[in-house]
PDB file of C-alpha atoms in Angstrom:
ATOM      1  CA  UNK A   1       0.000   0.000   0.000  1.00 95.00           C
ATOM      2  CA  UNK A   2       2.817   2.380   0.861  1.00 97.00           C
ATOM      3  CA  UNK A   3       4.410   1.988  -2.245  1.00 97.00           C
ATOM      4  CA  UNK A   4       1.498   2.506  -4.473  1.00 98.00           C
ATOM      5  CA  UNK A   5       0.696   5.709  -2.581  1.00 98.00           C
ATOM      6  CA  UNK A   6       4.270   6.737  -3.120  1.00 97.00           C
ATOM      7  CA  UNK A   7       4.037   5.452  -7.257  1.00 97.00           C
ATOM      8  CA  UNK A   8       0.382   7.205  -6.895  1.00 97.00           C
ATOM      9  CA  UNK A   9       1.979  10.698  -5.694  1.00 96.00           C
ATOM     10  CA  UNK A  10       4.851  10.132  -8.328  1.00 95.00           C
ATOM     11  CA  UNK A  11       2.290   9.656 -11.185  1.00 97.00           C
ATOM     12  CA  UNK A  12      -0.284  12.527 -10.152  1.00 96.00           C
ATOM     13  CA  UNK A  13       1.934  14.919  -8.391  1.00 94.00           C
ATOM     14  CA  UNK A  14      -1.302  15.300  -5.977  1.00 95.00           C
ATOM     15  CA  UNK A  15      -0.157  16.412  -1.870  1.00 96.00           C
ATOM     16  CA  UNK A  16      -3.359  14.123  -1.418  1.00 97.00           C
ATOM     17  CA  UNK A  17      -1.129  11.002  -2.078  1.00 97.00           C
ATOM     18  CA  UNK A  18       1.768  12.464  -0.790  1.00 97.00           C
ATOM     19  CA  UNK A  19       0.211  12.724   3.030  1.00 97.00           C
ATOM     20  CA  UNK A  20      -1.294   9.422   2.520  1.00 98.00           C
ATOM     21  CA  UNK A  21       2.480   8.361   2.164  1.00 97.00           C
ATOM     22  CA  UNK A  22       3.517   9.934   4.829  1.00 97.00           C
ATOM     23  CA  UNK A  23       0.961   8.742   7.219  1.00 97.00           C
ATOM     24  CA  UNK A  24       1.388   4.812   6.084  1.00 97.00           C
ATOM     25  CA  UNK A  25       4.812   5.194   6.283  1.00 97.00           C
ATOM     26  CA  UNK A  26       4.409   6.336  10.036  1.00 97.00           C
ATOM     27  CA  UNK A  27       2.073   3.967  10.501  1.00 96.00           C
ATOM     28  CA  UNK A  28       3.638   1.317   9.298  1.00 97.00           C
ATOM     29  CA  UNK A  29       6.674   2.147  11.438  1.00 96.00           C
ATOM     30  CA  UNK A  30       4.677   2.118  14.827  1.00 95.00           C
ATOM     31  CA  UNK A  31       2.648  -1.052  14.344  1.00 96.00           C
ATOM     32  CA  UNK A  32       4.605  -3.462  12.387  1.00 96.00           C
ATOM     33  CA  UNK A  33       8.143  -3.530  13.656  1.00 96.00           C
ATOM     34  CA  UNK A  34       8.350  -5.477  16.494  1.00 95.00           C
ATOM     35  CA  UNK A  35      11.441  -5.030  19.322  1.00 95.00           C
ATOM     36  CA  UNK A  36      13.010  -8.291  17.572  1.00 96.00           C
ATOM     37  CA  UNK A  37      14.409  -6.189  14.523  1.00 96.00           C
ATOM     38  CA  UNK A  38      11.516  -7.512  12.430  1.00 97.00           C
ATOM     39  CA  UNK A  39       8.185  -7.420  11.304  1.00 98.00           C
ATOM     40  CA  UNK A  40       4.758  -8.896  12.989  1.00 97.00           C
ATOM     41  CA  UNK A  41       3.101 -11.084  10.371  1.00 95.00           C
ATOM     42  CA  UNK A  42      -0.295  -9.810  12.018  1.00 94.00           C
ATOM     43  CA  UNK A  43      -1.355  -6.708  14.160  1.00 95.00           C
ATOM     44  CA  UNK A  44      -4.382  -5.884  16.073  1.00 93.00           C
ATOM     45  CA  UNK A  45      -5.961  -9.695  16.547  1.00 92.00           C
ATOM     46  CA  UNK A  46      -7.949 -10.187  19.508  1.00 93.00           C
ATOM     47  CA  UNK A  47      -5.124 -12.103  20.779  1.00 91.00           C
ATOM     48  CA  UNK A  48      -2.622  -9.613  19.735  1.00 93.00           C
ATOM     49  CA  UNK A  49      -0.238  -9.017  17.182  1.00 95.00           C
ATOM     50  CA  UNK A  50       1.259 -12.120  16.168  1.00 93.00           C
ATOM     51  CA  UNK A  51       5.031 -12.610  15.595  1.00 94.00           C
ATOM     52  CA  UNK A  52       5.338 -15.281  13.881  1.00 95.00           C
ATOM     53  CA  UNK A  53       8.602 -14.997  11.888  1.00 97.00           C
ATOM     54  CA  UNK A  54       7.189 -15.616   8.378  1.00 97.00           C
ATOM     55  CA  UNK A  55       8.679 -14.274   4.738  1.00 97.00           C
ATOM     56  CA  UNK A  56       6.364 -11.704   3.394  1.00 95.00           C
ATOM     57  CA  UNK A  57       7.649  -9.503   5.239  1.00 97.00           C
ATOM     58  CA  UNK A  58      10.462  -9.512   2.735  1.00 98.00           C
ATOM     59  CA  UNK A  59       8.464  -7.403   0.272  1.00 97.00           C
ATOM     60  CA  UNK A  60       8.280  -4.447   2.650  1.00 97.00           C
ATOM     61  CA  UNK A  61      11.906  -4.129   1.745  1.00 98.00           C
ATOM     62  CA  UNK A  62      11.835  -5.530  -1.829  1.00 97.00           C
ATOM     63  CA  UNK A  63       9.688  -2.572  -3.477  1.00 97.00           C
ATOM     64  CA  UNK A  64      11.017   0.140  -4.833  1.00 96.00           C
ATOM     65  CA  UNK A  65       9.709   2.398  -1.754  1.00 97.00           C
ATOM     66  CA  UNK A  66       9.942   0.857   1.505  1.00 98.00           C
ATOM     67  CA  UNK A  67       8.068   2.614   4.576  1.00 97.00           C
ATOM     68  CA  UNK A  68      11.282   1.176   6.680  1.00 98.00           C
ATOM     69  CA  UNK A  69      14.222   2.617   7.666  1.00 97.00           C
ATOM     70  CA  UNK A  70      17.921   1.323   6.113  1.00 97.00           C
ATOM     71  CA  UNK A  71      18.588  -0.031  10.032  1.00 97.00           C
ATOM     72  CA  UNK A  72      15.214  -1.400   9.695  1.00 98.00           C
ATOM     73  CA  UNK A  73      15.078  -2.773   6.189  1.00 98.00           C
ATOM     74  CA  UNK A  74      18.849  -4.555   7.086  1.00 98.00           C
ATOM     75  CA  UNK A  75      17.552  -5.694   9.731  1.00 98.00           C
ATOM     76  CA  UNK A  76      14.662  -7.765   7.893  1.00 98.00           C
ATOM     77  CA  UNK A  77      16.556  -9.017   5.787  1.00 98.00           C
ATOM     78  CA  UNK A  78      19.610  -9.820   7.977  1.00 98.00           C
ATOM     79  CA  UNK A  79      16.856 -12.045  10.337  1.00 98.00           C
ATOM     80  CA  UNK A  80      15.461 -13.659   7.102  1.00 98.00           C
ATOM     81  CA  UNK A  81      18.482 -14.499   5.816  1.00 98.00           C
ATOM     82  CA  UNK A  82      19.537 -16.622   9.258  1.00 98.00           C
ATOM     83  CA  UNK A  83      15.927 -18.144   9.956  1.00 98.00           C
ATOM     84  CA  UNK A  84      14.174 -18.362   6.763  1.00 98.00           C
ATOM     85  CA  UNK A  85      16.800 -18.922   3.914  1.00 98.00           C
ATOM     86  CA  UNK A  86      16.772 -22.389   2.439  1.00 98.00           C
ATOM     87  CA  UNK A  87      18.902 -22.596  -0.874  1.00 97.00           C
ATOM     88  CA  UNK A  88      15.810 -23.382  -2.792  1.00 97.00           C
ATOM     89  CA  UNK A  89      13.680 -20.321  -1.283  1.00 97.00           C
ATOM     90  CA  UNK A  90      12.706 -18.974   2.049  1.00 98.00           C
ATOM     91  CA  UNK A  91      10.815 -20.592   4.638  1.00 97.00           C
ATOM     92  CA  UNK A  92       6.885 -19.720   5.326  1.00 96.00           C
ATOM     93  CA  UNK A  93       7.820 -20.227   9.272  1.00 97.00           C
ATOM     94  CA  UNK A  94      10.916 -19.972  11.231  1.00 97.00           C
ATOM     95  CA  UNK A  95      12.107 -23.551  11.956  1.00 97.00           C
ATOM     96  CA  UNK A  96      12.560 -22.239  16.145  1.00 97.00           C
ATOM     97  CA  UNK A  97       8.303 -21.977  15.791  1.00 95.00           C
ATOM     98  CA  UNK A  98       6.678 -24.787  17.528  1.00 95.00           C
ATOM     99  CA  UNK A  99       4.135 -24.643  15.027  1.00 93.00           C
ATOM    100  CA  UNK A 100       7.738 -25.630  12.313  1.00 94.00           C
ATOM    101  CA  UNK A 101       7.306 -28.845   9.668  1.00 91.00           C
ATOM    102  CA  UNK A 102      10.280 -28.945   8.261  1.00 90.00           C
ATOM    103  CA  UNK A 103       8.524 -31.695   5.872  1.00 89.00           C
ATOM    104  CA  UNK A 104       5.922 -30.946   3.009  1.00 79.00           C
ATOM    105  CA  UNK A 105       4.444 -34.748   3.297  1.00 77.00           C
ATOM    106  CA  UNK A 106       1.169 -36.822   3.145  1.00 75.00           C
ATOM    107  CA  UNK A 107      -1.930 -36.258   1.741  1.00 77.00           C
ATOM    108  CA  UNK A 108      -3.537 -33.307   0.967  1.00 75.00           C
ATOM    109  CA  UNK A 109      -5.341 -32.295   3.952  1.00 78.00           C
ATOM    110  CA  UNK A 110      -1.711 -33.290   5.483  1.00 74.00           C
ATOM    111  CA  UNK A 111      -0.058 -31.237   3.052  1.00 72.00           C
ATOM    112  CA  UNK A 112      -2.447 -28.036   3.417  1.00 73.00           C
ATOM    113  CA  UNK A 113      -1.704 -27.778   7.050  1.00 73.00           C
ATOM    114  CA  UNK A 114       2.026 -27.800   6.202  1.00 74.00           C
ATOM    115  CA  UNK A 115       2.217 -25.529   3.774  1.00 73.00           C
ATOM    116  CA  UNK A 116       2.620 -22.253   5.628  1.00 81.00           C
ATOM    117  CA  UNK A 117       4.378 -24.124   8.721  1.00 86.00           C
ATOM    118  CA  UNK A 118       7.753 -24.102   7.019  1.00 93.00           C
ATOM    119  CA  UNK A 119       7.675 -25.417   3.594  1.00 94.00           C
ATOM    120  CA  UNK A 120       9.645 -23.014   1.557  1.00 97.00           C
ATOM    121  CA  UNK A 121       9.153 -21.481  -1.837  1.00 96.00           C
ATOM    122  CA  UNK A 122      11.241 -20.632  -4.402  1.00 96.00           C
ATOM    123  CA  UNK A 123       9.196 -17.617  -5.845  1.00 96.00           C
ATOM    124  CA  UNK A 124      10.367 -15.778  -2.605  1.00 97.00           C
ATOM    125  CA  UNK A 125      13.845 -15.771  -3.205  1.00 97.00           C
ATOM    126  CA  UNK A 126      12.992 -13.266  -6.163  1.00 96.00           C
ATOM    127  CA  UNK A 127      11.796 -10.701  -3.167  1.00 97.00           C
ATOM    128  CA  UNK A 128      14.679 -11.756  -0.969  1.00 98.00           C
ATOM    129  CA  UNK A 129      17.170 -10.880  -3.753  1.00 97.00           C
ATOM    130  CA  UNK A 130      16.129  -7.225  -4.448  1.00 97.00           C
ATOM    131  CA  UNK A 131      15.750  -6.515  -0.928  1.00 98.00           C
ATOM    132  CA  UNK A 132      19.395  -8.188  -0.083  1.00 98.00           C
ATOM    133  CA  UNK A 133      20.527  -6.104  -3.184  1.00 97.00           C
ATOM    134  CA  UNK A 134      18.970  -2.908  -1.491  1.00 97.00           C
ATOM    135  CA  UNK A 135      20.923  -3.499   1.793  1.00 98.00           C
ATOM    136  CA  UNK A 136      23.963  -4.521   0.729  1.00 97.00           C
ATOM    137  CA  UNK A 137      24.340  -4.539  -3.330  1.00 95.00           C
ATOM    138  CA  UNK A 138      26.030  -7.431  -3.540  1.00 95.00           C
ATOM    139  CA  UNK A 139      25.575  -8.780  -7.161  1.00 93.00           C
ATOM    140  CA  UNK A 140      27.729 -11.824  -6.831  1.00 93.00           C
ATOM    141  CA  UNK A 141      25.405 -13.026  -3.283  1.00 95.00           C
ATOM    142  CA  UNK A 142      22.668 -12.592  -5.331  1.00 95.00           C
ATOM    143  CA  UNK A 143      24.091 -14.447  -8.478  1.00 93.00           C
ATOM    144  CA  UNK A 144      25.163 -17.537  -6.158  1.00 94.00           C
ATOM    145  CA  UNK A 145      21.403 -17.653  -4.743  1.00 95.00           C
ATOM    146  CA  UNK A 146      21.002 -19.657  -8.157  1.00 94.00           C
ATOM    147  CA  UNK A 147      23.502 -22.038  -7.824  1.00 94.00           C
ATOM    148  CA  UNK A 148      21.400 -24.637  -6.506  1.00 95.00           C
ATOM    149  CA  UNK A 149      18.698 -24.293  -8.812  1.00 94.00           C
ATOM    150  CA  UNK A 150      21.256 -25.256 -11.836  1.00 91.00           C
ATOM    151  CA  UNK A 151      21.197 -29.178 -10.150  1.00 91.00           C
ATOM    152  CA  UNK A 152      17.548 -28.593  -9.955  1.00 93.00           C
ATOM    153  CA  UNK A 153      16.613 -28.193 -13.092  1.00 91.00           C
ATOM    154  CA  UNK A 154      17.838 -31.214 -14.129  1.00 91.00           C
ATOM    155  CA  UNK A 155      15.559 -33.573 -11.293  1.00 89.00           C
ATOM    156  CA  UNK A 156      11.598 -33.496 -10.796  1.00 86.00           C
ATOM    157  CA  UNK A 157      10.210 -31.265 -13.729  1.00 84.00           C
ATOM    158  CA  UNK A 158      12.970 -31.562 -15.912  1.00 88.00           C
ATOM    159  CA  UNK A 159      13.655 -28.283 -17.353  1.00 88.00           C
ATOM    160  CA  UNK A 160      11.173 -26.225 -15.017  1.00 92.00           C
ATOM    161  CA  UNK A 161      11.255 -25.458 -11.241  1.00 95.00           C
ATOM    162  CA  UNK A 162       9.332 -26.647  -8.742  1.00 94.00           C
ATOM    163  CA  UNK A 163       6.452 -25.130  -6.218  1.00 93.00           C
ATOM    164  CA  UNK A 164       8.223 -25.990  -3.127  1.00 94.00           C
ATOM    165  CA  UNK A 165      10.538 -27.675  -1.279  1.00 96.00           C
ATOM    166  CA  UNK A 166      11.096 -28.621   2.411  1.00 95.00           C
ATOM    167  CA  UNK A 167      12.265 -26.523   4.559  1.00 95.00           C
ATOM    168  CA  UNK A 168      14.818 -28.657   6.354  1.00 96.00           C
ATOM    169  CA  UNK A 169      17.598 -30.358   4.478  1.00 96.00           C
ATOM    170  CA  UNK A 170      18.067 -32.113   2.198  1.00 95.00           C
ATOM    171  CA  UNK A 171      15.074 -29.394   0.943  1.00 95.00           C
ATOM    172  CA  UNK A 172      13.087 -32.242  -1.790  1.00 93.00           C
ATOM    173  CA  UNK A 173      11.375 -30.849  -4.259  1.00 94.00           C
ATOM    174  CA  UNK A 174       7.484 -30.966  -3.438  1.00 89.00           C
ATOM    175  CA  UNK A 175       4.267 -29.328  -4.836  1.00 88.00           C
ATOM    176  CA  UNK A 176       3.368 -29.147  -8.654  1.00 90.00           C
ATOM    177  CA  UNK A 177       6.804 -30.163 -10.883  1.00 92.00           C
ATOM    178  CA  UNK A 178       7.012 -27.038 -12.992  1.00 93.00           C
ATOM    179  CA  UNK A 179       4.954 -23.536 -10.979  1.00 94.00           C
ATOM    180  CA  UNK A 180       4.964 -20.198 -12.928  1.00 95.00           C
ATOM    181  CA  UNK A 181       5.890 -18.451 -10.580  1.00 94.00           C
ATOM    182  CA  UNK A 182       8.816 -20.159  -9.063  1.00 94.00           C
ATOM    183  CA  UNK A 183      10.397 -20.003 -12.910  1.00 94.00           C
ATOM    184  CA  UNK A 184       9.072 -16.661 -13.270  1.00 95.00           C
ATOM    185  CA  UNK A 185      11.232 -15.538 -10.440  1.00 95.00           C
ATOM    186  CA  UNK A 186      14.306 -17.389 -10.614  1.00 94.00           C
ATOM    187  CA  UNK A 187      14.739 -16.311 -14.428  1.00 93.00           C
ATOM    188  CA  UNK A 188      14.026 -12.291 -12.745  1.00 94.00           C
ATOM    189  CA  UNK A 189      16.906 -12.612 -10.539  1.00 93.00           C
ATOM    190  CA  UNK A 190      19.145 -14.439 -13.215  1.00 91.00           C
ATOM    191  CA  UNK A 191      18.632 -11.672 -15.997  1.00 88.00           C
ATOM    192  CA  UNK A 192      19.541  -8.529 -13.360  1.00 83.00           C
ATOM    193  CA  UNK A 193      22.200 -10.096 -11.615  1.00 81.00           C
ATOM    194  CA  UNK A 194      23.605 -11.724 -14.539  1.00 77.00           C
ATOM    195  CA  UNK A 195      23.648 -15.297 -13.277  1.00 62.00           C
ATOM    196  CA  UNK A 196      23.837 -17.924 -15.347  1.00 56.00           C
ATOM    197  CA  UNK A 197      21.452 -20.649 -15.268  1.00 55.00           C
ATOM    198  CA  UNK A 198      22.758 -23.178 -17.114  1.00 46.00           C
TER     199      UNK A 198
END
């Protein structure tokens, strides 16, 4: 929302959009950052906020206007990149949650309750990369992100990438053999950061 207000008071040059900005940014600020150095994945429940350690968080740094601060924005993604990074994508829950499955397994009603708990997902990475580029513009960390996914290509959907993978090691392949948006991603990061994929 933040940055569409900011793209919004780009596009229209309108001090209506501007404030609106300003006051999400503040906003944003106050109720989402939480005293760990990161952000809650839910505010304002009737049980509280909730901080759960969980990746989306990742895109308040990975748009081109973040309502963060750098300390806070390095923070995210420092804290991401020790508790959610897998080499095949970031976690949807940090394996220290009791709530953690490490293992995307079983049937589907199995496999539904898993899938948030700590399976991980490659089409993340492509957020993780522009906001690690945005801390710390390191081309060649973001070009060995890939690395793994050259092996990868080459197992399950041969030629494509998969949906998911575990989140613990040795991070199987799991999910649909060949997801849009997993390639979609992974072919983003290759073409900016000039890493090769094959």
């Amino acid at each position: 929302w933040y940055n569409a207000l900011c793209l919004m008071s780009y596009w229209t040059h309108s001090d209506v959009y501007v404030d609106a900005a300003k006051l999400c940014k503040s906003s944003f600020r106050r109720k989402f950052v939480n005293k760990a150095g990161y952000l809650y994945d839910v505010i304002d429940t009737p049980n509280g906020n909730d901080s759960s350690l969980r990746p989306n968080q990742i895109i308040a740094v990975s748009l081109p206007h973040s309502p963060l601060t750098p300390r806070q924005q390095k923070s995210v993604v420092d804290i991401v990149q020790a508790k959610l990074l897998t080499p095949y994508g970031l976690r949807t829950l940090s394996p220290d949650d009791p709530s953690y499955s490490g293992h995307y397994r079983g049937g589907p009603e199995e496999r539904d309750r898993r899938y948030h708990q700590g399976t991980a997902w490659p089409w993340l990475l492509g957020q993780f990369a522009d906001a690690h580029y945005r801390v710390y513009g390191d081309k060649n960390f973001i070009a060995g992100l890939l690395i793994p996914f050259r092996k990868h290509l080459k197992e399950a959907g041969v030629g494509s990438i998969s949906e998911t993978f575990d989140g613990d090691a040795p991070h199987s392949p799991g999910g649909c053999i060949a997801q849009a948006w997993s390639v979609a991603e992974i072919l983003r990061i290759s073409e900016w950061s000039n890493g090769l994929m094959v």
